[in-house]
XYZ file of C-alpha atoms in Angstrom:
284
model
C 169.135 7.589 -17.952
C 166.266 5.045 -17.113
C 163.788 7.621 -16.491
C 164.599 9.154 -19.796
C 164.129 5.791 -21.402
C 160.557 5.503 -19.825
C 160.051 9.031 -20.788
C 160.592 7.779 -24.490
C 158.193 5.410 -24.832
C 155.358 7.006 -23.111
C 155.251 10.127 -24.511
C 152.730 8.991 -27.029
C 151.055 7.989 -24.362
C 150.718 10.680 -21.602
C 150.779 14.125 -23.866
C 150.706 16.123 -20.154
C 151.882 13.968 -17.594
C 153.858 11.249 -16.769
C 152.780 7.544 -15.811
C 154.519 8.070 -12.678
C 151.611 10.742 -11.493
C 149.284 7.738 -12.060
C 145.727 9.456 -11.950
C 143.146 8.797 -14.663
C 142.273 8.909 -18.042
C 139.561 10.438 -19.512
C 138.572 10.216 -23.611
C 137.160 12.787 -25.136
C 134.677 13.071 -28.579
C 134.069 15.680 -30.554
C 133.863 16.596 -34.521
C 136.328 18.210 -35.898
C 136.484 21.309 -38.671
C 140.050 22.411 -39.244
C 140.845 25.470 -41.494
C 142.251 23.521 -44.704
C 138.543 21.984 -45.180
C 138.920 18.757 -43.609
C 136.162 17.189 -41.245
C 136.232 14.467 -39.232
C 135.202 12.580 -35.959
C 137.983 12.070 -33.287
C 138.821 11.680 -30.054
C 141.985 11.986 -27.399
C 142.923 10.747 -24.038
C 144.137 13.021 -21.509
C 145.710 11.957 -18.446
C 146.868 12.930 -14.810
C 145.236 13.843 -11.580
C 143.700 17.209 -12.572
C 140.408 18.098 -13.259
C 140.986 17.528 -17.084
C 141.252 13.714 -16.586
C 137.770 13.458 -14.353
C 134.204 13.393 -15.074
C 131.792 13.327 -12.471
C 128.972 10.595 -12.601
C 127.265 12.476 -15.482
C 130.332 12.008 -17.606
C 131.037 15.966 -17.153
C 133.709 18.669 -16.584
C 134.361 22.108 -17.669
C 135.805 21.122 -20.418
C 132.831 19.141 -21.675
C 131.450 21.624 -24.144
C 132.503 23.299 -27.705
C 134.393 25.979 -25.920
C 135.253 23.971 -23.326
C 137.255 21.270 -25.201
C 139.017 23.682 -27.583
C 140.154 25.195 -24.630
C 141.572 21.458 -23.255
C 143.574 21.399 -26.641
C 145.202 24.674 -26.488
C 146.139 23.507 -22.729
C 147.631 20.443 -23.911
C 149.593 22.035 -26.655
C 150.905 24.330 -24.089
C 152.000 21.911 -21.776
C 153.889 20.291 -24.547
C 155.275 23.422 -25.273
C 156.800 23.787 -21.289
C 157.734 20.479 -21.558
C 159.883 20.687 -24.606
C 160.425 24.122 -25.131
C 159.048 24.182 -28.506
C 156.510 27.152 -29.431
C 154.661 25.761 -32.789
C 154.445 22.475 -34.011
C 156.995 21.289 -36.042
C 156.870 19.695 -40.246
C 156.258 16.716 -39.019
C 153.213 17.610 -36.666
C 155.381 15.774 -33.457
C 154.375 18.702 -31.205
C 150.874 18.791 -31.774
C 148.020 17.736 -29.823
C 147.255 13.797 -30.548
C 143.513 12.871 -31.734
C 142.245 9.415 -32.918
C 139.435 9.343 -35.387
C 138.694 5.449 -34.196
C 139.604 3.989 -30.813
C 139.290 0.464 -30.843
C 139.006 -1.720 -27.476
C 140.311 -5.436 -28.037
C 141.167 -8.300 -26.151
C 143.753 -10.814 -26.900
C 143.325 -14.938 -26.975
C 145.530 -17.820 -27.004
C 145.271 -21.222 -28.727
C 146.111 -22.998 -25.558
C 143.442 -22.461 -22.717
C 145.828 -22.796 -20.139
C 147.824 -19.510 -21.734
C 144.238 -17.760 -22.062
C 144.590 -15.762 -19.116
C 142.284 -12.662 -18.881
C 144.322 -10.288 -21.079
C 143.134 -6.685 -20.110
C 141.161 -4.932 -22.849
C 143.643 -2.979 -25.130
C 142.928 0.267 -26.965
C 144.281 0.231 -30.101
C 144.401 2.742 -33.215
C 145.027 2.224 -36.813
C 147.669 4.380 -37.550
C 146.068 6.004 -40.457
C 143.485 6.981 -37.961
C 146.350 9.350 -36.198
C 145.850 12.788 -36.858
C 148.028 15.574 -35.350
C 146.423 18.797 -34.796
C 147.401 21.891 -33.811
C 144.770 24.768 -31.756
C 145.950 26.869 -35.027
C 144.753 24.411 -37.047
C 141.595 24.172 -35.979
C 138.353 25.911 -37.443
C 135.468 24.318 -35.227
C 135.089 21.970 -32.746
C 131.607 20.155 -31.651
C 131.734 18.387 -28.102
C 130.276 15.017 -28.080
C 130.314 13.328 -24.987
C 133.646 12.149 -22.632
C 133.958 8.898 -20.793
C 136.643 7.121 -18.855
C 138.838 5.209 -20.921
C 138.019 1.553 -21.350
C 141.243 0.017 -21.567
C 144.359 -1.151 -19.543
C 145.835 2.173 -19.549
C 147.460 1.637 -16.297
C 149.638 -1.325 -17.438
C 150.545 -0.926 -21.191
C 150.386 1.418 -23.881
C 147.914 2.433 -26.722
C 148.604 0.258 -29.791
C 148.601 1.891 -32.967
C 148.944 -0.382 -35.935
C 147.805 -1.804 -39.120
C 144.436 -2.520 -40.062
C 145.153 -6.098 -40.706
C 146.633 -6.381 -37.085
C 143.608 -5.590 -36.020
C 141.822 -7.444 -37.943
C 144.328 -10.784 -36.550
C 143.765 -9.551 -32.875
C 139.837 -9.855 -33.359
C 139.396 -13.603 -35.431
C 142.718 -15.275 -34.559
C 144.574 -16.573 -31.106
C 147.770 -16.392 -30.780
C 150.258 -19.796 -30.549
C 152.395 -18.300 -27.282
C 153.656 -15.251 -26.131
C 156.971 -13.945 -24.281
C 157.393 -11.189 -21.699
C 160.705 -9.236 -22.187
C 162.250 -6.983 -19.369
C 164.198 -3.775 -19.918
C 166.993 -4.554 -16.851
C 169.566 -2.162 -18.411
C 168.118 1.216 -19.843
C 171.389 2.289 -20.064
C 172.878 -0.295 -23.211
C 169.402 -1.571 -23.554
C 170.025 -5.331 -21.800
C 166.932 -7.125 -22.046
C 166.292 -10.739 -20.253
C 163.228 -13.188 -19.813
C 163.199 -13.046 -16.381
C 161.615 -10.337 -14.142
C 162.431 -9.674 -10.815
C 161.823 -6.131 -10.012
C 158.567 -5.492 -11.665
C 160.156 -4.143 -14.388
C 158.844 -2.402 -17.842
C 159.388 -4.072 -20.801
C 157.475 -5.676 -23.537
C 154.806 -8.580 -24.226
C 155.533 -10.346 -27.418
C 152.195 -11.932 -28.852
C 153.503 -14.900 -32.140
C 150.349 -15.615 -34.472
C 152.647 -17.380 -36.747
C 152.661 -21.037 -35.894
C 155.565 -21.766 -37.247
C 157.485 -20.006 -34.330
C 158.075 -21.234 -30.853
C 159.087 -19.432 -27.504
C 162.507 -20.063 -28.013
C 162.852 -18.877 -31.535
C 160.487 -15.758 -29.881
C 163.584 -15.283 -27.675
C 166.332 -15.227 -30.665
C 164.577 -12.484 -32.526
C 164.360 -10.782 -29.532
C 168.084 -11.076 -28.858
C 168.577 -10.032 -32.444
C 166.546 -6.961 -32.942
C 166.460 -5.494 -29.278
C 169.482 -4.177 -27.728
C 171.878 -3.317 -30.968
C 169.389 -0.914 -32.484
C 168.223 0.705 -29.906
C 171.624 0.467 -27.664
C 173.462 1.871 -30.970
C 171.230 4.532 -31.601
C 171.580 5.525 -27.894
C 175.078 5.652 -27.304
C 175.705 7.814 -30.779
C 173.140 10.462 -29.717
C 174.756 10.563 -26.123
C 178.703 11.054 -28.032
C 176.746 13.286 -31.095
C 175.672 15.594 -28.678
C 177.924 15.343 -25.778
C 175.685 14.786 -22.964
C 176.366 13.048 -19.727
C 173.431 13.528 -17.075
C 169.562 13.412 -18.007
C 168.760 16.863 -16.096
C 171.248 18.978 -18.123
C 169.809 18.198 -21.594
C 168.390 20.862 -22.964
C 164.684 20.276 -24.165
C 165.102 19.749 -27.920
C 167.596 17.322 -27.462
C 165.356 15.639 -25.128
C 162.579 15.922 -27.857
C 164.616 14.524 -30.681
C 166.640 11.556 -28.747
C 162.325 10.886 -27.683
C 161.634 10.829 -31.639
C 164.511 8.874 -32.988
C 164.017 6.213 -29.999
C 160.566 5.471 -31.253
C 161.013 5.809 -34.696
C 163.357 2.526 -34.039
C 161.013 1.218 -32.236
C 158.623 1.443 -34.364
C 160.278 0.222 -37.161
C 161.475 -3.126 -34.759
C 157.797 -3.335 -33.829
C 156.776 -3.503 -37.912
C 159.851 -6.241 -38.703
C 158.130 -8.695 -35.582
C 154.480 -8.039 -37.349
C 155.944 -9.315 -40.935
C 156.536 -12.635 -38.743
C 152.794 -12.385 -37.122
C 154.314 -11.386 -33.713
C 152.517 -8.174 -32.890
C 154.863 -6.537 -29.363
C 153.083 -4.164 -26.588
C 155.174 -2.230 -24.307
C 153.945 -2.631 -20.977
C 154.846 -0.491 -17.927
C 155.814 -4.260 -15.332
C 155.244 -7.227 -17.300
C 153.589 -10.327 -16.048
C 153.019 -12.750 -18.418
């Protein structure tokens, strides 16, 4: 059940591939025309070890052309498809193919010098810069230019957010911060103290009217009961017992409903000025 746990939280991450294949990550521009009118400049990550996440030295593959890349979207959307089982993208657009119109590469600072440790660039995404689009959808597409991606990709996940987190992360430092460890994916434990390298989360409080240890009692609060509630009645709802024998729906939804929580947990620390970044091993 731990693996399906990471597999929750990076799906918005790795749309192909797993973290655990590692590789690289390569971001891709291009303009988009879809069929309902709409226009817009975008981009999406793709990673692994194939020759879709590598450029050589001139910032080139195969798929670096208008052909080229509409081709790298229809891959992707198949892959989700073999990985889920799902043949068209759903209402919701959770099926289709990710694609940012504005990636945004920050870096975090504390008040305290001593806490300023170099904080690995983060990409980060306002989330009304999400769009979800399927190869269906899609009218025209002009190829820009790909690069390697900029930010900590190996270590923790793309933010998407608000526009005024941004806005905090660029003219404000933050008062402390907290690492949080994931040491029971099973009922969702959590602790403050890592010993295994473990994923978890990096709180970040802007609000100076919090300290570590009230960081630590919201944590406590919000962490394990929603998501260890949520868990254990889609495991009884559905009666399922090992990981491999879920069918891939199930799989898909118990993925959505996890981070829907998440995200909501994720909004309820930013209405205190604590903005939270899952990380893949924390070491704060």
């Amino acid at each position: 059940m731990k693996n399906l746990l990471l597999l929750s939280f990076l799906l918005p991450l790795f749309p192909t591939q797993l973290k655990a294949s590692m590789g690289n990550v390569v971001v891709y521009y291009a303009h988009f025309s879809l069929k309902n009118g709409t226009e817009f400049d975008g981009c999406l990550e793709v990673f692994g070890d194939g020759e879709e996440a590598a450029i050589d030295y001139k910032g080139y593959n195969r798929y670096c052309s208008n052909k080229g890349i509409f081709d790298l979207i229809k891959f992707l959307q198949q892959q989700l498809n073999i990985e889920y089982g799902i043949s068209a993208v759903d209402k919701e657009g959770n099926a289709s193919v990710t694609i940012y119109k504005q990636l945004e590469y920050v870096t975090l600072h504390a008040i305290d010098s001593k806490l300023d440790d170099p904080i690995p660039s983060w990409g980060f995404v306002v989330s009304s810069d999400v769009v979800h689009v399927h190869p269906r959808d899609i009218s025209k597409i002009i190829f820009k230019h790909a690069e390697n991606s900029k930010r900590a990709w190996e270590s923790c996940e793309l933010m998407i957010g608000s526009s005024g987190m941004l806005d905090t992360i660029r003219q404000k430092k933050f008062w402390n911060s907290l690492s949080v460890y994931l040491n029971s994916a099973e009922s969702f434990v959590v602790s403050f103290e890592d010993t295994e390298e473990l994923p978890g989360y990096n709180l970040y409080n802007y609000n100076p009217n919090i300290n570590v240890a009230e960081l630590k009692r919201l944590v406590l609060l919000k962490f394990p009961g929603k998501l260890g509630n949520y868990h254990d009645a889609f495991i009884k709802k559905n009666h399922l017992e090992k990981v491999s024998s879920w069918p891939p729906r199930l799989r898909w939804e118990y993925d959505e409903g996890l981070q829907q929580r998440m995200r909501a947990i994720k909004q309820w620390f930013w209405r205190k000025g604590i903005i939270i970044n899952y990380v893949f091993t924390t070491d704060n």
